[in-house]
PDB file of C-alpha atoms and ligand atoms in Angstrom:
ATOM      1  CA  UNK I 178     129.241 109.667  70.045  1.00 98.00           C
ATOM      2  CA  UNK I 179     131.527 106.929  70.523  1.00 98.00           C
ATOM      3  CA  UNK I 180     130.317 102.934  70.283  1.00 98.00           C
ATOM      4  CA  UNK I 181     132.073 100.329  71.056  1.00 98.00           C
ATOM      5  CA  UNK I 182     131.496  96.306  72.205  1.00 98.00           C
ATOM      6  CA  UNK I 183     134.448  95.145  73.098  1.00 98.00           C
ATOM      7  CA  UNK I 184     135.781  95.608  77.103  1.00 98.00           C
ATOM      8  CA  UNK I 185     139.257  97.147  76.185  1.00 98.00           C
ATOM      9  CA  UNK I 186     137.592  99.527  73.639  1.00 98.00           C
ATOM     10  CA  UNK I 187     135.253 100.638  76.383  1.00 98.00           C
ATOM     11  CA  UNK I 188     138.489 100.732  79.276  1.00 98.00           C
ATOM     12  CA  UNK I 189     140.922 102.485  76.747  1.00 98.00           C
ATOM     13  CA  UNK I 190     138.451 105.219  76.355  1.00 98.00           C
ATOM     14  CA  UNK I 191     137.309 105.675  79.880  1.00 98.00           C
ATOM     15  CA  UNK I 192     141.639 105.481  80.722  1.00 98.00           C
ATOM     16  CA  UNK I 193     142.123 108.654  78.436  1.00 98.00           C
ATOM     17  CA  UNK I 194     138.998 109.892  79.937  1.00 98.00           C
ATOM     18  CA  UNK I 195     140.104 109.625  83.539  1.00 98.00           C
ATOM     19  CA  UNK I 196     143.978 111.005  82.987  1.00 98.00           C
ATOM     20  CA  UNK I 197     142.290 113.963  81.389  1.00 98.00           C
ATOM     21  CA  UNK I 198     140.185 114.415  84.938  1.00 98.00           C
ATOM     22  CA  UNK I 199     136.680 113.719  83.851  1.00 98.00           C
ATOM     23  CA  UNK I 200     134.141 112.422  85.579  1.00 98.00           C
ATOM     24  CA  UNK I 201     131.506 109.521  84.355  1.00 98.00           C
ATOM     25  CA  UNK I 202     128.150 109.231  84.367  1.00 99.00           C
ATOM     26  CA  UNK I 203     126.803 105.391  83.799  1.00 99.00           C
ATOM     27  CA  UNK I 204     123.314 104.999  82.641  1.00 99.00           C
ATOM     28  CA  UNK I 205     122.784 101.160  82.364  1.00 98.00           C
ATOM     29  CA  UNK I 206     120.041  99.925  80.234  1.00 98.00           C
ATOM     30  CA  UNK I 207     118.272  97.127  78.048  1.00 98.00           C
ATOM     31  CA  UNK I 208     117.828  99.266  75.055  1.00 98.00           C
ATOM     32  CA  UNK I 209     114.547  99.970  73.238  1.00 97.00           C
ATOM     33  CA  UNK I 210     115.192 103.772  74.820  1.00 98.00           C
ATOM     34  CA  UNK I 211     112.574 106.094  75.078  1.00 97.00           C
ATOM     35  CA  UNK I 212     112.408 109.424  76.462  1.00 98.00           C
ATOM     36  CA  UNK I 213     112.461 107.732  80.474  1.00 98.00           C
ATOM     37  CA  UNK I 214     115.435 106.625  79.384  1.00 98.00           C
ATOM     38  CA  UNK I 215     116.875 110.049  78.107  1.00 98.00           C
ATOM     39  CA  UNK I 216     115.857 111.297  81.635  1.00 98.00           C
ATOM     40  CA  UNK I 217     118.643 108.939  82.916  1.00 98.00           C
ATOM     41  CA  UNK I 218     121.121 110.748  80.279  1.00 98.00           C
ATOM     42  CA  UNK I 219     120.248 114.458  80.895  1.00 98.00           C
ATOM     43  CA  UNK I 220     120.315 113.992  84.646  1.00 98.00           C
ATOM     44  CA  UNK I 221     123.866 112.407  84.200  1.00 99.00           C
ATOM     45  CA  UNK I 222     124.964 115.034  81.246  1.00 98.00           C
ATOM     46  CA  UNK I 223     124.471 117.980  84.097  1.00 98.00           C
ATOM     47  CA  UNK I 224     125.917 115.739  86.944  1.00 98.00           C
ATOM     48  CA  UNK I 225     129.302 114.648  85.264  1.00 98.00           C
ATOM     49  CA  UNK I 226     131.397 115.002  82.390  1.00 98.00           C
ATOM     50  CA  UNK I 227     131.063 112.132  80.456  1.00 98.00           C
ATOM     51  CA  UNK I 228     128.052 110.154  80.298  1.00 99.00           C
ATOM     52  CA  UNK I 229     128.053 106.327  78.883  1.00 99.00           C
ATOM     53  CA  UNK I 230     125.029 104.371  78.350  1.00 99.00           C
ATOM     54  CA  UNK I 231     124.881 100.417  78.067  1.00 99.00           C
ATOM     55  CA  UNK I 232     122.843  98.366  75.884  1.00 98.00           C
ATOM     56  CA  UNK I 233     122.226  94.959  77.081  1.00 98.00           C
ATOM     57  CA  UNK I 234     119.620  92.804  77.910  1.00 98.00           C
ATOM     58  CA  UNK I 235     120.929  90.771  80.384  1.00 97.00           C
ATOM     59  CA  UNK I 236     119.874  86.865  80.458  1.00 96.00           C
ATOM     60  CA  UNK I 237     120.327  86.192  83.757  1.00 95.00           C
ATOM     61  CA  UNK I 238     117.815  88.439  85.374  1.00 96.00           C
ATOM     62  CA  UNK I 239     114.617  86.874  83.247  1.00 95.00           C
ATOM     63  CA  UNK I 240     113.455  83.975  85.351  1.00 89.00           C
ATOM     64  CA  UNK I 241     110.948  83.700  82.364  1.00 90.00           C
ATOM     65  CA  UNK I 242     112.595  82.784  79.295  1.00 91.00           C
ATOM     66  CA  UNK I 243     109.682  84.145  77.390  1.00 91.00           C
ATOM     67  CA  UNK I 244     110.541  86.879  78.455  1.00 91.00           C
ATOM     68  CA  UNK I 245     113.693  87.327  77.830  1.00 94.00           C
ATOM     69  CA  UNK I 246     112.770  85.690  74.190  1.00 94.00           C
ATOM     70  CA  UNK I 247     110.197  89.116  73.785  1.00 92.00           C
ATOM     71  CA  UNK I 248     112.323  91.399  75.185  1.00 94.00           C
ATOM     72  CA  UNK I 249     111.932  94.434  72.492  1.00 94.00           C
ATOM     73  CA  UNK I 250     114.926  95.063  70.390  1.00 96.00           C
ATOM     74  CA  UNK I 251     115.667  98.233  68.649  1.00 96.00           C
ATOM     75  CA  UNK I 252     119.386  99.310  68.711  1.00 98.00           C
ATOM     76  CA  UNK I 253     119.020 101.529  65.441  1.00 98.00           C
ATOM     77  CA  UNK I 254     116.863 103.841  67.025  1.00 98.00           C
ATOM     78  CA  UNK I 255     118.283 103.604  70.641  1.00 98.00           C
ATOM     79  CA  UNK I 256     121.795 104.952  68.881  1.00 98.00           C
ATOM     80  CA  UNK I 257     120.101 107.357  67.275  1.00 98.00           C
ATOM     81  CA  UNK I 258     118.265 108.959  70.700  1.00 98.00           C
ATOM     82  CA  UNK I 259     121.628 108.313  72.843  1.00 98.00           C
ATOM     83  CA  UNK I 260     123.741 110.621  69.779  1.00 98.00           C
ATOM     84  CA  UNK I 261     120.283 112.851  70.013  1.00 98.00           C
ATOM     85  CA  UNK I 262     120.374 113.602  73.705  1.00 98.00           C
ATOM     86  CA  UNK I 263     123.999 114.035  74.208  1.00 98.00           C
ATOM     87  CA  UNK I 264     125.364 110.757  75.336  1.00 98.00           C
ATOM     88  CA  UNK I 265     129.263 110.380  75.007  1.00 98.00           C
ATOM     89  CA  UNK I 266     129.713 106.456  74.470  1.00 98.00           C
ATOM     90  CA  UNK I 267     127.448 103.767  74.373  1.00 99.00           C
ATOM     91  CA  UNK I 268     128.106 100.033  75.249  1.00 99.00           C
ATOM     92  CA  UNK I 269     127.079  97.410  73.631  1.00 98.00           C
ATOM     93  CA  UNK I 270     128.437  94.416  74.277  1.00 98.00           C
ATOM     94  CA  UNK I 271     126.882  91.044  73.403  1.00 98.00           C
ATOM     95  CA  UNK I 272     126.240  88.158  76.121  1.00 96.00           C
ATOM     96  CA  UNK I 273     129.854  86.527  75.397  1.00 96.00           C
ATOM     97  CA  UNK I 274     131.281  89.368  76.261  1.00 97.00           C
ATOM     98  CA  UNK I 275     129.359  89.456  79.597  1.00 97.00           C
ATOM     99  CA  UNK I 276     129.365  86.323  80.043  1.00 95.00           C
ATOM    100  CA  UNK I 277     132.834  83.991  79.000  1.00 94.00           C
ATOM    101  CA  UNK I 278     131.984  80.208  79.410  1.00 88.00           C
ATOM    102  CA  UNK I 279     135.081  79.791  81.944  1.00 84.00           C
ATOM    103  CA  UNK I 280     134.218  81.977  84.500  1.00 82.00           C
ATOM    104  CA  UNK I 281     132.369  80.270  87.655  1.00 86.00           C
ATOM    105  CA  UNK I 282     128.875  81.798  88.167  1.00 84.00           C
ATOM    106  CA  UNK I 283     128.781  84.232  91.216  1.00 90.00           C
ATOM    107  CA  UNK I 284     125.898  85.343  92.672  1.00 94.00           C
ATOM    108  CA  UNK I 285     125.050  88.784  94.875  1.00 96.00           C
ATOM    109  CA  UNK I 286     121.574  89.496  96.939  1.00 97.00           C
ATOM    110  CA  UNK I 287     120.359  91.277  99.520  1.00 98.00           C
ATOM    111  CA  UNK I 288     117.817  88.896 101.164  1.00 98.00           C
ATOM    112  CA  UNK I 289     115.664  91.736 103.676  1.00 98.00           C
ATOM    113  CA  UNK I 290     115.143  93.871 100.720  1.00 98.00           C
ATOM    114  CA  UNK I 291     114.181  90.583  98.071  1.00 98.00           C
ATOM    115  CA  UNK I 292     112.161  89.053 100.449  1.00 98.00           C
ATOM    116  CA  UNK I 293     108.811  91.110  98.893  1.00 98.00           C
ATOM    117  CA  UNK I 294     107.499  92.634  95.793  1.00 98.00           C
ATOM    118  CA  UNK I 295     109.494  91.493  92.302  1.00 98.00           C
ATOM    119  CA  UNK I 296     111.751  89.809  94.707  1.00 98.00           C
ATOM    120  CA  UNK I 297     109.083  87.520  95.872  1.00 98.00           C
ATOM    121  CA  UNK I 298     107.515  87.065  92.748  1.00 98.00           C
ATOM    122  CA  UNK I 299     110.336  86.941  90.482  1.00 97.00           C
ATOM    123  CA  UNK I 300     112.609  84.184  92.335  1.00 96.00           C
ATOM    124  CA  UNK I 301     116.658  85.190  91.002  1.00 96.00           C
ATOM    125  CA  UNK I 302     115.472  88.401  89.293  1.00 97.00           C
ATOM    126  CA  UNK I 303     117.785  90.622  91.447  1.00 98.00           C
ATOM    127  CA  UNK I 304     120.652  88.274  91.747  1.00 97.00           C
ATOM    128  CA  UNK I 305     120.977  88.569  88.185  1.00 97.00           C
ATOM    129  CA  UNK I 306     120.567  92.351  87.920  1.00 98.00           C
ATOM    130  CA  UNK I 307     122.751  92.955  90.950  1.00 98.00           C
ATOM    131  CA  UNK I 308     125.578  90.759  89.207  1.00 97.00           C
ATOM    132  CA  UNK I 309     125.201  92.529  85.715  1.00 98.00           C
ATOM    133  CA  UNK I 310     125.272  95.726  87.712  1.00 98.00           C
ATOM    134  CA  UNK I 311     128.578  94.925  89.567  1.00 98.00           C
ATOM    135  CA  UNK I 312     130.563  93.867  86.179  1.00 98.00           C
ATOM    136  CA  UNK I 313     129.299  97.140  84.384  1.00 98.00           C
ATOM    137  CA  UNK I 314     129.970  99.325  87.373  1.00 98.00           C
ATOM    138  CA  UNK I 315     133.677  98.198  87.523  1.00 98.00           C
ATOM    139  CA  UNK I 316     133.550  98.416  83.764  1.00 98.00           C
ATOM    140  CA  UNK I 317     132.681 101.968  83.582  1.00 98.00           C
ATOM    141  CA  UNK I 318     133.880 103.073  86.611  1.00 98.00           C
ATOM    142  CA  UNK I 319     131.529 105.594  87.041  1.00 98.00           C
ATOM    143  CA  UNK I 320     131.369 108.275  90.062  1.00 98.00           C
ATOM    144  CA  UNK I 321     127.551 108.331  89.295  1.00 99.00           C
ATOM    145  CA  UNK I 322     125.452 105.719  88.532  1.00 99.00           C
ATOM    146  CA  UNK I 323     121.372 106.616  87.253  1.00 99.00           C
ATOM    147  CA  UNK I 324     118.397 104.317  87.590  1.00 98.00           C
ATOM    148  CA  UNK I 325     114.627 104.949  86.682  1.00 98.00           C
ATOM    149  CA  UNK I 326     112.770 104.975  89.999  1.00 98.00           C
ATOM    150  CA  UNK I 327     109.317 102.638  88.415  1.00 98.00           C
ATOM    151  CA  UNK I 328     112.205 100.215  89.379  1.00 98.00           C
ATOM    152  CA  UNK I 329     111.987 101.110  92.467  1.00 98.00           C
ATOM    153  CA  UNK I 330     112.782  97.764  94.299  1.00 98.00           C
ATOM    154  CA  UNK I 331     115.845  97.830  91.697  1.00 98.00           C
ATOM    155  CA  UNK I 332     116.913 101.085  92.974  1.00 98.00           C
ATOM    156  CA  UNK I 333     116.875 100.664  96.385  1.00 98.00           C
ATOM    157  CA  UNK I 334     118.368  96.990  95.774  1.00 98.00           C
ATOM    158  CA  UNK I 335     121.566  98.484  94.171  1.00 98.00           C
ATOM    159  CA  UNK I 336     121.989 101.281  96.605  1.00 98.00           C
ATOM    160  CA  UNK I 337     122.262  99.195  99.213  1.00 98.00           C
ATOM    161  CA  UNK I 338     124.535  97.400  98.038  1.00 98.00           C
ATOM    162  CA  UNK I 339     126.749  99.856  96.501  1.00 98.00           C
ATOM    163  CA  UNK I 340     126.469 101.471 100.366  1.00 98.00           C
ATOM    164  CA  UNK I 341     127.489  98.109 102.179  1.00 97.00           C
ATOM    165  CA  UNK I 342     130.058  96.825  99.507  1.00 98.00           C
ATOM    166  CA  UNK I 343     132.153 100.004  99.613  1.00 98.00           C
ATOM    167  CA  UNK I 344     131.212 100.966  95.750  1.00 98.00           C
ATOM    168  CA  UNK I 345     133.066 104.003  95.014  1.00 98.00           C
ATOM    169  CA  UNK I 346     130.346 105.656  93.766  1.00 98.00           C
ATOM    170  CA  UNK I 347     126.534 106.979  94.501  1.00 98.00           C
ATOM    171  CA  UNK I 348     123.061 105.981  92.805  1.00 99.00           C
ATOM    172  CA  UNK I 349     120.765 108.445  92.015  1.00 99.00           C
ATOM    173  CA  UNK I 350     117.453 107.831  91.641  1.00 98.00           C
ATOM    174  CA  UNK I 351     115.346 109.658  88.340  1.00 98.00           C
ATOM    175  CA  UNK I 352     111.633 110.185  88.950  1.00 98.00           C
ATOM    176  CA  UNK I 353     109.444 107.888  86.919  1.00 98.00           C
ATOM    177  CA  UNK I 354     108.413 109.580  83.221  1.00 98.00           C
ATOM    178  CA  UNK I 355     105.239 108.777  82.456  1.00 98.00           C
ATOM    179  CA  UNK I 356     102.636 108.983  79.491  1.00 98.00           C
ATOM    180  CA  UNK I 357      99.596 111.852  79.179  1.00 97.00           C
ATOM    181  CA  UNK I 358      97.794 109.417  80.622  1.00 97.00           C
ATOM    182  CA  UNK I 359      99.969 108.683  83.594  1.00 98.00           C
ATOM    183  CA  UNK I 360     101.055 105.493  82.191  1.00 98.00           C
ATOM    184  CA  UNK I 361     104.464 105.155  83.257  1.00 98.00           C
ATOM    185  CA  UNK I 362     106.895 104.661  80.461  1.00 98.00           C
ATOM    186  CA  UNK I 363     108.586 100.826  80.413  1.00 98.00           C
ATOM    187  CA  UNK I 364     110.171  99.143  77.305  1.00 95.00           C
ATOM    188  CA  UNK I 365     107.639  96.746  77.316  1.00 95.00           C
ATOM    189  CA  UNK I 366     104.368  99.136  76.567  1.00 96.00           C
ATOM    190  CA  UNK I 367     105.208  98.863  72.571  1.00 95.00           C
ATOM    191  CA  UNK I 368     104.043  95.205  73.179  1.00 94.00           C
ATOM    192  CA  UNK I 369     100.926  96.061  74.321  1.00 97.00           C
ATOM    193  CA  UNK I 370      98.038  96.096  71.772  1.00 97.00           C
ATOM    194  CA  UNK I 371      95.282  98.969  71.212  1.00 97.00           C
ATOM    195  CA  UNK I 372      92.948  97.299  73.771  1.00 97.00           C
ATOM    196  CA  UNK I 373      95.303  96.383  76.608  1.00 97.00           C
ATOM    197  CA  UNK I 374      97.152  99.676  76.574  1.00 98.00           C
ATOM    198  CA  UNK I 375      94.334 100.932  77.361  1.00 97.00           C
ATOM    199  CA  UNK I 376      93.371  98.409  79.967  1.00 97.00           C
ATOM    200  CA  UNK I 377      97.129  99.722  81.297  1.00 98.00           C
ATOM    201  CA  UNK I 378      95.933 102.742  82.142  1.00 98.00           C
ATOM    202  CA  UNK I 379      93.981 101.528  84.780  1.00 98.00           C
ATOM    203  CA  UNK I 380      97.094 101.577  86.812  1.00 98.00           C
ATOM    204  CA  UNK I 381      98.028 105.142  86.979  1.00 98.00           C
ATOM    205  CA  UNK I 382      93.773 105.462  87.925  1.00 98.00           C
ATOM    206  CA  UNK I 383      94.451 103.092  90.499  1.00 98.00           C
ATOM    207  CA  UNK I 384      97.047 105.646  92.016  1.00 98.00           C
ATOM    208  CA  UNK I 385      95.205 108.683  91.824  1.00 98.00           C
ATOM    209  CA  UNK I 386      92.023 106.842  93.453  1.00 98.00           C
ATOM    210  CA  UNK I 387      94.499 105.535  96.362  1.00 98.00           C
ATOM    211  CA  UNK I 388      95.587 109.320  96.685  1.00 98.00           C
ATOM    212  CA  UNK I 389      91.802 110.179  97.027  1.00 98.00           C
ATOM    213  CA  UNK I 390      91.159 107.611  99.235  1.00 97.00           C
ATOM    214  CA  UNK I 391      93.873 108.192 101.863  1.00 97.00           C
ATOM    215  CA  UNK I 392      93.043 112.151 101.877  1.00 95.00           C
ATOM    216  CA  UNK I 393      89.773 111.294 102.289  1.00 94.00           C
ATOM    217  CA  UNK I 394      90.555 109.763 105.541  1.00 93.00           C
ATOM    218  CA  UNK I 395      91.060 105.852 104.744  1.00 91.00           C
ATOM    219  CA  UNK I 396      93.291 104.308 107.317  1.00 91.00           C
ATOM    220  CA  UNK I 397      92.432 100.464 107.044  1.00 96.00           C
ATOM    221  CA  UNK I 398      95.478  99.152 105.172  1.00 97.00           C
ATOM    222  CA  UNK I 399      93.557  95.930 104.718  1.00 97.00           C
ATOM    223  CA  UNK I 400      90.412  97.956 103.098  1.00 97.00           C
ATOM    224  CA  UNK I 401      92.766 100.373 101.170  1.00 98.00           C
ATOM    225  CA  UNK I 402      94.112  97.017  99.356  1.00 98.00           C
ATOM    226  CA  UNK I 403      90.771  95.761  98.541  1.00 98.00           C
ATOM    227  CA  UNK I 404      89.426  99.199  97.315  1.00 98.00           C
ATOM    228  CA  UNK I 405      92.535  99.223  94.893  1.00 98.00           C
ATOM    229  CA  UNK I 406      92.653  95.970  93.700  1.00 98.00           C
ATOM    230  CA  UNK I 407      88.499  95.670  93.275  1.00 97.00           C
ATOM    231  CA  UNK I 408      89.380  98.891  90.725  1.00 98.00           C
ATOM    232  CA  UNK I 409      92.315  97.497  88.998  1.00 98.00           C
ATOM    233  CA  UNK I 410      90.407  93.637  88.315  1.00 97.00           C
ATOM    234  CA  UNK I 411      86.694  94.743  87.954  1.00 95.00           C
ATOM    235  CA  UNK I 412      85.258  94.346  84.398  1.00 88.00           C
ATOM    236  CA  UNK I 413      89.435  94.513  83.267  1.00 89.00           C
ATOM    237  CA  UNK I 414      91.146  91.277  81.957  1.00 92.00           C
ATOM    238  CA  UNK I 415      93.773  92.424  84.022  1.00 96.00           C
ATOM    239  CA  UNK I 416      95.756  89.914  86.451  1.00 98.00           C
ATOM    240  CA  UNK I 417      97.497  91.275  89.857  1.00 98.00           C
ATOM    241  CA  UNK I 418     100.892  90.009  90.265  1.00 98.00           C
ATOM    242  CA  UNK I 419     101.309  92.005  93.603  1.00 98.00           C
ATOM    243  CA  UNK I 420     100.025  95.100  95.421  1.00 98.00           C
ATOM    244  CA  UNK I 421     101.914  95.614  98.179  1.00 98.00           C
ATOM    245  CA  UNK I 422     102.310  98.379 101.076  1.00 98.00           C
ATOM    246  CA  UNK I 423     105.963  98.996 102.065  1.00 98.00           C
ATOM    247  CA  UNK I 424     107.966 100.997 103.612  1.00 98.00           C
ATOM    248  CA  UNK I 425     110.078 102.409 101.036  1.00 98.00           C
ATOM    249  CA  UNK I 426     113.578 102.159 102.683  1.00 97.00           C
ATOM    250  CA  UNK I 427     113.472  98.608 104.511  1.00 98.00           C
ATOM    251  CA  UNK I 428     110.742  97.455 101.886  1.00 98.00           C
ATOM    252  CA  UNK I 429     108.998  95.286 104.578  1.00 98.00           C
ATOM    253  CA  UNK I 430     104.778  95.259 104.657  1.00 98.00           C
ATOM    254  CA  UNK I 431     103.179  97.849 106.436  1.00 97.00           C
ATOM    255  CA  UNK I 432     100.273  97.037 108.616  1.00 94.00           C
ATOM    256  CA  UNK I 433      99.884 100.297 109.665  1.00 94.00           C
ATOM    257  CA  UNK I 434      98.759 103.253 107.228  1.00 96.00           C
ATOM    258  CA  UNK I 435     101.279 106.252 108.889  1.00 95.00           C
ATOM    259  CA  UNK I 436     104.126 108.090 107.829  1.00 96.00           C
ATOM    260  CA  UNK I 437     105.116 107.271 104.083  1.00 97.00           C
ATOM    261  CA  UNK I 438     104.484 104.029 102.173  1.00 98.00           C
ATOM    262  CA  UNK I 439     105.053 102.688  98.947  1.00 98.00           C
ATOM    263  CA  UNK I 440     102.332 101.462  96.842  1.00 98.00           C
ATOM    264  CA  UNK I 441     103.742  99.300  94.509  1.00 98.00           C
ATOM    265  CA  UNK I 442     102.045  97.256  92.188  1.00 98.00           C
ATOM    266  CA  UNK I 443     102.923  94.295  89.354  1.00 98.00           C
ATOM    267  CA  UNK I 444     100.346  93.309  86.836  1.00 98.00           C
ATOM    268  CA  UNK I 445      99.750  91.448  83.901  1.00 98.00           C
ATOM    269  CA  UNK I 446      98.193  92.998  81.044  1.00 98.00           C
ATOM    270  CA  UNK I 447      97.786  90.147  78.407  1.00 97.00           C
ATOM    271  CA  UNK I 448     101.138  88.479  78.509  1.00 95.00           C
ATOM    272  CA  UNK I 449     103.004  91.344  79.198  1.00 96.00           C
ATOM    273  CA  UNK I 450     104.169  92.502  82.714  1.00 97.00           C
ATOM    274  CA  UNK I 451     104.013  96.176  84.031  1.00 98.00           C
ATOM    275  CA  UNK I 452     104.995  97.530  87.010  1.00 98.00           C
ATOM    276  CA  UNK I 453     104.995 100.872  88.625  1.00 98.00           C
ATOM    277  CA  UNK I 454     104.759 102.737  92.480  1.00 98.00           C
ATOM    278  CA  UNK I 455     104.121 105.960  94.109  1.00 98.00           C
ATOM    279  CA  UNK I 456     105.225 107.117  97.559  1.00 98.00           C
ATOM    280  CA  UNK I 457     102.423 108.374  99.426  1.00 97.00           C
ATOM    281  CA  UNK I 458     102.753 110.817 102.448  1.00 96.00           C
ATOM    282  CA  UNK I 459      99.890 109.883 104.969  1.00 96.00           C
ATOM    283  CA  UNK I 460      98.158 112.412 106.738  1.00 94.00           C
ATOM    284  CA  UNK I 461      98.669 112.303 110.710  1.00 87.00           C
TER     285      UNK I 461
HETATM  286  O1  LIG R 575     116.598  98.453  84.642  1.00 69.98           O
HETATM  287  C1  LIG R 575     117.128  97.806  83.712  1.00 69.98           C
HETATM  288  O2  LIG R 575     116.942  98.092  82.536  1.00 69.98           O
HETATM  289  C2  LIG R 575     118.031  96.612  84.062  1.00 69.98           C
HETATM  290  O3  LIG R 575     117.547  95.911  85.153  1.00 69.98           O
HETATM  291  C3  LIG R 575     119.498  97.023  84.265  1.00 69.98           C
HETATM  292  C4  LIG R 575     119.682  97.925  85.458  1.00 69.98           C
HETATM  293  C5  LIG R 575     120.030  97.701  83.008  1.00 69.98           C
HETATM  294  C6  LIG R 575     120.355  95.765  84.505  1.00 69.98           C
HETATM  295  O4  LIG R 575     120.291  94.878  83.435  1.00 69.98           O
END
């Protein structure tokens, strides 16, 4: 497995690369990998030829500097799964690199699909990932790009606008991994302590009760809310960010409970922030 930092290490490669006809897989990420992450890499290892993965936690999407301050670190070990699972170059550049002091900020967004969820919340979240997303996409040049779908605002966010900008090249979405206990997997769980990862798992209960619910005839989208979020806060320390109805292509509320929706939901468990989603089907 090949690592390199610098931009003309990473374009040198990806030149011989693309004279020899291969085709490149781009799995962008902030490190501290786990197996979600190696999802991303076997889905591109039996899409394309050559499959690179980034490393790098990009400042300009945390519009909480905390945040960004916590954001786990663990590059040993993230090297060490990417060589394990097949990977054929990772990135790691560091901000610098990303980000030179003389060039003029730019900024990206696609307001319908910010307006709600993390877009709503987190105020120049997306402009930041969508610019990060654009310099590593014309970096790697990929003709397949692979993103986690517990991002699912992210997801749909970046398809749209590789779709309206002309990208040449398609997103593909990898279904959420999650833990025994449903937990979906996220970077940030190895900051939770014994107590509120288990308080986290109240989130993957709160889907299968919404299931329940809806195929047990629910279709008040107003009571559906309260039933889920009197499950999620009752006798839990947790705090609700957002728990929202969508539709999951224009990501606009629902006030209707027909056809398929996206129940996505943002909490806080202690300081640290989870979110995950599930696209329901409802019964006619
Ligand atoms: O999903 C992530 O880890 C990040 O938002 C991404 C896509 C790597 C951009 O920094």
């Amino acid at each position: 497995m090949i690592v390199v930092s610098k931009i003309d290490e990473l374009k040198n490669q990806i030149y011989d690369w693309k004279k020899q006809g291969k085709t490149i897989g781009f799995c962008p990420t902030m490190g501290s990998l786990h197996q979600g992450h190696m999802d991303l890499v076997q889905t591109s290892k039996s899409k394309t030829d050559k499959t690179i993965v980034s490393i790098f936690i990009n400042p300009t999407q945390f519009n909480d500097p905390k945040d960004f301050e916590k954001y786990p670190v663990n590059t040993e070990n993230d090297l060490l799964l990417c060589e394990k699972n097949g990977a054929d170059m990772v990135f790691l550049p560091d901000v610098k690199t990303m980000y030179p002091e003389t060039k003029t900020p730019i900024q990206i967004s696609i307001p319908k699909l910010q307006e709600h969820l993390c877009g709503r919340t987190r105020p120049g979240h997306f402009e930041g990932v969508l610019q990060i997303v654009t310099k590593l996409f014309h970096l790697t040049e990929p003709s397949k790009a692979f993103f986690g779908l517990k991002d699912y605002q992210q997801f749909r966010v970046i398809s749209a606008m590789v779709e309206n900008l002309n990208f040449p090249l398609e997103v593909v979405g990898v279904p959420t991994r999650r833990e025994t206990d449903g937990l979906a997997m996220s970077s940030r769980n190895v900051r939770l302590s014994p107590k509120e990862r288990e308080t986290a798992s109240l989130i993957p209960r709160m889907f299968a009760l919404a299931k329940k619910t809806i195929l047990s005839g629910e279709k008040d989208i107003k009571l559906w809310k309260e039933i889920l979020r009197d499950f999620l806060l009752t006798g839990s320390s947790l705090r609700i960010d957002y728990l929202e109805v969508v539709d999951p292509i224009d990501l606009q509320p629902k006030d209707k409970l027909e056809g398929q929706v996206l129940l996505a939901v943002a909490v806080f468990v202690g300081e640290v922030r989870l979110i995950d989603n599930q696209t329901i089907e409802i019964p006619s």
